Coordinates of C-alpha atoms in Angstrom, one line a residue:
M12 CA 3.4 60.6 10.6
G13 CA 5.0 63.9 7.9
E14 CA 1.4 66.0 8.5
F15 CA 1.9 65.5 12.5
L16 CA 5.6 66.5 12.3
E17 CA 4.4 70.1 9.7
V18 CA 1.7 70.9 12.5
A19 CA 5.1 70.3 15.0
Y20 CA 7.3 72.9 12.8
I21 CA 4.1 75.5 12.8
I22 CA 3.8 75.9 16.4
N23 CA 7.4 75.9 17.0
H24 CA 7.9 79.0 15.1
A25 CA 5.2 80.5 15.7
E26 CA 3.9 81.1 12.3
K27 CA 0.6 80.0 13.0
E28 CA -1.6 79.2 16.3
L29 CA -2.9 75.5 16.3
V30 CA -6.6 75.9 17.4
L31 CA -8.8 72.8 18.7
P32 CA -11.7 74.2 19.4
A33 CA -14.1 71.8 19.8
T34 CA -16.1 71.7 22.1
T35 CA -18.4 68.2 21.6
L36 CA -16.0 64.9 20.8
A37 CA -16.8 62.1 19.1
A38 CA -14.9 59.0 20.6
T39 CA -11.2 58.7 20.0
C40 CA -11.4 62.0 17.9
Y41 CA -7.8 63.2 18.8
S42 CA -6.3 59.8 19.9
N43 CA -2.3 59.5 18.8
M44 CA -3.2 62.9 17.1
F45 CA 1.0 64.1 18.1
Q46 CA 2.5 61.2 18.9
S47 CA 6.1 61.3 19.1
C48 CA 6.1 64.7 17.8
R49 CA 9.8 65.2 19.3
K50 CA 9.8 69.2 18.5
L51 CA 6.6 69.8 19.9
T52 CA 7.0 72.2 22.0
Q53 CA 2.8 73.8 22.7
T54 CA -0.2 72.6 22.5
P55 CA -3.7 73.7 21.5
E56 CA -6.0 74.6 24.4
L57 CA -8.7 71.6 24.3
P58 CA -11.8 73.5 25.8
A59 CA -14.3 70.4 25.8
K60 CA -16.1 70.3 29.2
T61 CA -17.6 67.0 28.2
L62 CA -15.2 63.9 27.4
T63 CA -15.9 60.7 24.9
R64 CA -14.2 57.0 24.8
Y65 CA -10.1 57.6 24.3
C66 CA -10.7 61.3 22.8
Y67 CA -7.7 62.1 24.0
N68 CA -5.8 58.7 24.0
E69 CA -2.4 58.8 23.5
M70 CA -2.5 62.6 22.3
F71 CA 0.9 63.9 23.4
S72 CA 2.6 60.7 24.4
G73 CA 6.4 60.9 23.4
C74 CA 7.2 64.8 22.4
K75 CA 10.1 64.8 24.4
G76 CA 10.4 69.1 23.9
L77 CA 6.9 69.1 25.1
T78 CA 7.2 71.8 28.6
Q79 CA 3.8 72.4 29.3
A80 CA 0.3 71.0 29.8
P81 CA -2.7 72.1 28.8
E82 CA -5.4 73.0 31.1
L83 CA -7.8 70.8 31.2
P84 CA -11.4 71.9 32.3
A85 CA -13.3 68.5 31.6
T86 CA -16.0 67.6 34.7
T87 CA -17.2 64.6 32.7
L88 CA -14.7 61.8 32.0
A89 CA -15.2 58.7 29.7
E90 CA -13.1 55.9 30.1
A91 CA -9.3 56.1 29.0
C92 CA -10.5 59.5 28.0
Y93 CA -6.4 60.9 29.0
F94 CA -5.1 57.2 29.0
R95 CA -1.3 58.1 28.6
M96 CA -2.3 61.5 27.2
F97 CA 1.5 63.0 28.1
K98 CA 3.5 59.7 28.4
E99 CA 7.2 59.8 28.5
C100 CA 7.0 63.5 28.1
T101 CA 10.2 63.6 29.7
G102 CA 10.4 67.3 28.8
L103 CA 7.3 68.2 30.7
T104 CA 7.5 70.5 34.5
Q105 CA 3.9 72.1 34.4
A106 CA 0.9 70.2 34.2
P107 CA -2.8 71.6 34.2
K108 CA -3.0 72.8 37.3
S109 CA -6.2 70.6 38.6
L110 CA -8.3 67.9 37.6
P111 CA -11.7 69.1 38.6
A112 CA -13.9 65.7 37.5
E113 CA -15.2 64.5 40.6
T114 CA -15.9 61.1 39.7
L115 CA -13.9 59.3 37.9
E116 CA -14.4 56.6 34.7
E117 CA -12.8 53.5 33.9
S118 CA -8.9 54.2 32.5
C119 CA -9.3 57.7 32.9
Y120 CA -6.1 58.6 34.7
K121 CA -4.2 55.4 33.8
E122 CA -0.3 56.1 33.0
M123 CA -1.6 59.5 32.3
F124 CA 2.2 60.9 33.3
S125 CA 3.7 57.7 33.5
G126 CA 7.4 58.8 33.0
C127 CA 7.3 62.5 32.5
T128 CA 10.3 62.8 34.3
S129 CA 11.0 66.0 34.8
L130 CA 7.5 67.1 36.5
T131 CA 7.6 68.6 40.1
K132 CA 4.3 68.8 41.0
A133 CA 1.4 67.1 40.3
P134 CA -2.4 68.3 39.5
V135 CA -5.0 68.9 42.2
L136 CA -7.2 65.8 42.3
S137 CA -10.8 66.7 43.0
A138 CA -12.2 63.1 42.7
T139 CA -14.3 61.7 45.5
T140 CA -15.9 58.8 43.1
L141 CA -13.4 56.6 41.7
A142 CA -13.5 53.6 39.0
L143 CA -11.5 50.7 37.9
Y144 CA -8.3 51.7 36.8
C145 CA -8.8 54.7 37.0
C146 CA -5.7 55.9 38.3
Q147 CA -3.2 53.0 37.8
Q148 CA 0.4 54.5 37.2
M149 CA -0.8 57.7 37.0
F150 CA 3.2 59.1 37.6
E151 CA 4.4 56.1 37.3
N152 CA 8.5 56.7 37.9
C153 CA 8.4 60.5 37.7
T154 CA 11.2 60.6 39.1
S155 CA 11.2 64.8 40.1
L156 CA 8.0 64.3 41.7
T157 CA 7.9 65.3 45.3
H158 CA 4.5 65.7 46.2
A159 CA 1.8 63.7 46.1
P160 CA -2.0 65.2 45.1
E161 CA -4.5 65.0 48.0
L162 CA -6.2 61.8 47.5
L163 CA -10.1 62.6 48.6
A164 CA -12.0 59.3 47.6
M165 CA -13.3 57.0 50.7
E166 CA -14.6 54.2 48.7
L167 CA -11.4 52.5 46.1
K168 CA -12.2 50.2 43.5
I169 CA -10.3 47.8 41.6
Y170 CA -6.8 48.7 40.9
C171 CA -7.9 52.3 41.2
Y172 CA -3.8 53.9 42.7
Y173 CA -2.1 50.5 41.3
G174 CA 1.5 51.7 40.8
M175 CA 0.4 55.7 40.6
F176 CA 3.6 57.2 42.5
K177 CA 5.7 53.5 41.3
G178 CA 9.4 54.6 41.0
C179 CA 9.1 58.1 42.0
T180 CA 12.2 58.3 43.9
S181 CA 12.2 62.1 44.5
L182 CA 9.1 61.5 46.6
V183 CA 9.4 63.2 50.0
K184 CA 5.4 63.1 51.3
S185 CA 2.6 60.5 50.5
P186 CA -1.1 61.6 50.7
A187 CA -3.4 60.8 53.4
L188 CA -4.9 57.8 52.5
P189 CA -8.8 58.3 53.9
A190 CA -10.5 55.3 52.5
T191 CA -12.1 52.9 54.2
T192 CA -13.9 50.8 51.9
L193 CA -10.8 48.8 50.1
A194 CA -10.8 47.3 46.5
E195 CA -9.3 44.2 45.2
Y196 CA -5.3 45.5 44.4
C197 CA -6.3 49.3 45.0
Y198 CA -2.6 49.7 46.7
T199 CA -1.0 47.3 45.0
S200 CA 2.8 48.6 44.0
M201 CA 1.6 52.3 45.3
F202 CA 4.8 53.7 46.4
Q203 CA 7.1 51.0 45.4
G204 CA 10.5 51.9 44.8
C205 CA 10.1 55.8 46.5
T206 CA 13.3 55.9 47.7
S207 CA 12.9 59.2 49.1
L208 CA 9.7 58.8 51.0
T209 CA 10.5 59.1 54.7
Q210 CA 6.7 58.4 56.3
A211 CA 3.6 56.2 55.0
P212 CA 0.6 57.4 55.6
E213 CA -2.3 55.8 57.5
L214 CA -4.2 53.1 56.7
P215 CA -7.6 53.4 58.7
A216 CA -9.3 50.2 56.9
T217 CA -10.0 47.5 58.7
E218 CA -11.3 45.3 56.2
L219 CA -8.6 44.6 53.3
A220 CA -9.0 43.4 49.8
Y221 CA -7.4 41.0 47.6
E222 CA -3.2 42.2 47.2
C223 CA -4.9 45.1 48.3
Y224 CA -1.4 45.9 49.9
W225 CA 1.1 43.7 48.0
E226 CA 4.2 46.1 47.9
M227 CA 2.7 48.9 48.3
F228 CA 6.3 50.1 50.3
S229 CA 8.4 47.8 48.9
N230 CA 11.7 49.2 48.3
C231 CA 11.0 52.5 50.1
T232 CA 15.1 53.0 51.2
S233 CA 14.5 55.8 53.4
L234 CA 10.9 54.9 55.3
T235 CA 11.8 54.3 59.2
Q236 CA 7.9 54.1 60.8
A237 CA 5.0 51.9 59.5
P238 CA 1.7 52.8 59.7
V239 CA -0.6 51.2 62.4
L240 CA -2.6 48.3 60.5
S241 CA -5.8 47.9 62.6
A242 CA -7.2 45.3 59.5
T243 CA -8.8 42.8 62.0
T244 CA -10.5 41.1 58.3
L245 CA -7.8 40.2 56.2
A246 CA -7.7 38.1 52.2
Q247 CA -5.7 35.9 50.2
N248 CA -2.0 37.9 49.7
C249 CA -3.1 41.5 51.6
C250 CA 0.1 42.6 53.2
K251 CA 2.6 39.9 50.8
A252 CA 6.1 41.9 50.3
M253 CA 3.9 45.3 52.0
F254 CA 7.5 47.1 53.1
E255 CA 10.0 44.3 51.4
N256 CA 13.8 46.0 51.6
C257 CA 12.5 48.9 53.3
T258 CA 16.0 48.6 54.5
S259 CA 15.7 51.9 57.0
L260 CA 12.6 50.5 58.4
E261 CA 13.3 50.5 62.7
K262 CA 9.4 50.6 63.6
V263 CA 6.4 49.1 62.8
P264 CA 3.6 48.2 65.1
E265 CA 3.1 46.4 67.9
T266 CA 0.3 44.0 66.8
L267 CA -1.2 42.4 63.9
P268 CA -4.5 42.1 65.4
A269 CA -6.3 39.7 63.0
T270 CA -6.9 36.1 64.2
T271 CA -7.5 34.7 61.3
L272 CA -5.1 34.8 58.9
A273 CA -5.9 34.2 54.6
V274 CA -3.3 32.8 52.2
A275 CA -0.2 34.3 52.2
C276 CA -1.7 37.5 53.9
Y277 CA 1.8 38.0 55.3
S278 CA 3.6 36.6 53.2
E279 CA 7.4 38.2 52.6
M280 CA 6.1 41.6 54.7
F281 CA 8.5 42.9 56.5
S282 CA 11.7 40.8 54.1
G283 CA 15.0 42.5 53.6
C284 CA 13.9 44.9 56.6
T285 CA 17.6 44.4 58.2
S286 CA 17.4 47.3 60.3
L287 CA 13.4 46.4 62.1
A288 CA 15.0 44.9 65.4
Q289 CA 11.3 44.3 66.8
A290 CA 9.2 42.4 64.8
P291 CA 5.2 42.9 66.0
A292 CA 2.4 40.8 68.3
L293 CA 1.2 38.1 66.3
P294 CA -2.5 37.2 67.9
A295 CA -3.6 35.1 65.3
T296 CA -4.9 31.4 66.9
T297 CA -6.4 30.7 63.1
L298 CA -3.7 30.1 60.7
A299 CA -3.5 29.4 56.4
Q300 CA -1.5 28.1 53.9
N301 CA 1.8 30.6 53.5
C302 CA 0.0 33.0 55.9
C303 CA 4.1 34.2 57.9
K304 CA 6.1 32.5 55.3
A305 CA 9.4 34.6 54.6
M306 CA 8.1 37.3 56.9
F307 CA 11.0 38.3 58.5
E308 CA 13.4 37.1 56.0
N309 CA 16.9 38.5 56.0
C310 CA 15.4 40.8 59.0
T311 CA 19.1 40.8 60.1
S312 CA 18.8 42.9 63.0
L313 CA 16.2 40.6 65.1

């Protein structure tokens, strides 16, 4: 740690520019390199275009004095390459302009900016092909973030967007979610606790996956309208607690069209929605265990 603090001192006082010119990286090569160097205010350039497993893992995590991230031009990623790279960098106000990779890898952006409470703008995301855990909790608790980046992928992967914007209390607009092929946990807790969010995106998928929408908008206390839910094929826990405690929610879909329900599929779905005055029609004829358990619990305006 003493060597890291000395490097931080050099950068802060501009006595010497720290340069990391390597374009060919090895696995874990820069992992944890400046972790918790709280006086670090500048970063070196990172020119590599092809990354390796865990190469930048937690490289700057906990660097609370860092205000600007370097540009990240890599187009070929690897497992967990950016994992927690800037986690808890509470002074970070400027992220890279874009993350240009079109194909993601497992856990590549996982928790990358989690806890960056001063970050107001997210980088452009070019990805069209996702991977397991790829964007999980990427911007969790970025409490100053007001707008989310566009999400282009049409086919999701397990845990891909899990908790991606959870706790982003300043987020006023969500991205469009065009994907028609879902996966287990893909949107779980994605916008949970986004208390400034007033409008939800369209959800065009007709076939749901295990826990795909679980707690997706729970505690979004400014949300007034739920999106149309066209899904006719459900899965266990798919919509569980989806809008739980959305206390401003007044308008929901006129109908939830699935005729065959799954275990706990709508459990607690609108629980605590105290402004909800009308429930959706439920044409289902085939039920399942706990399918509608506490679905409208504490909806005191119904």
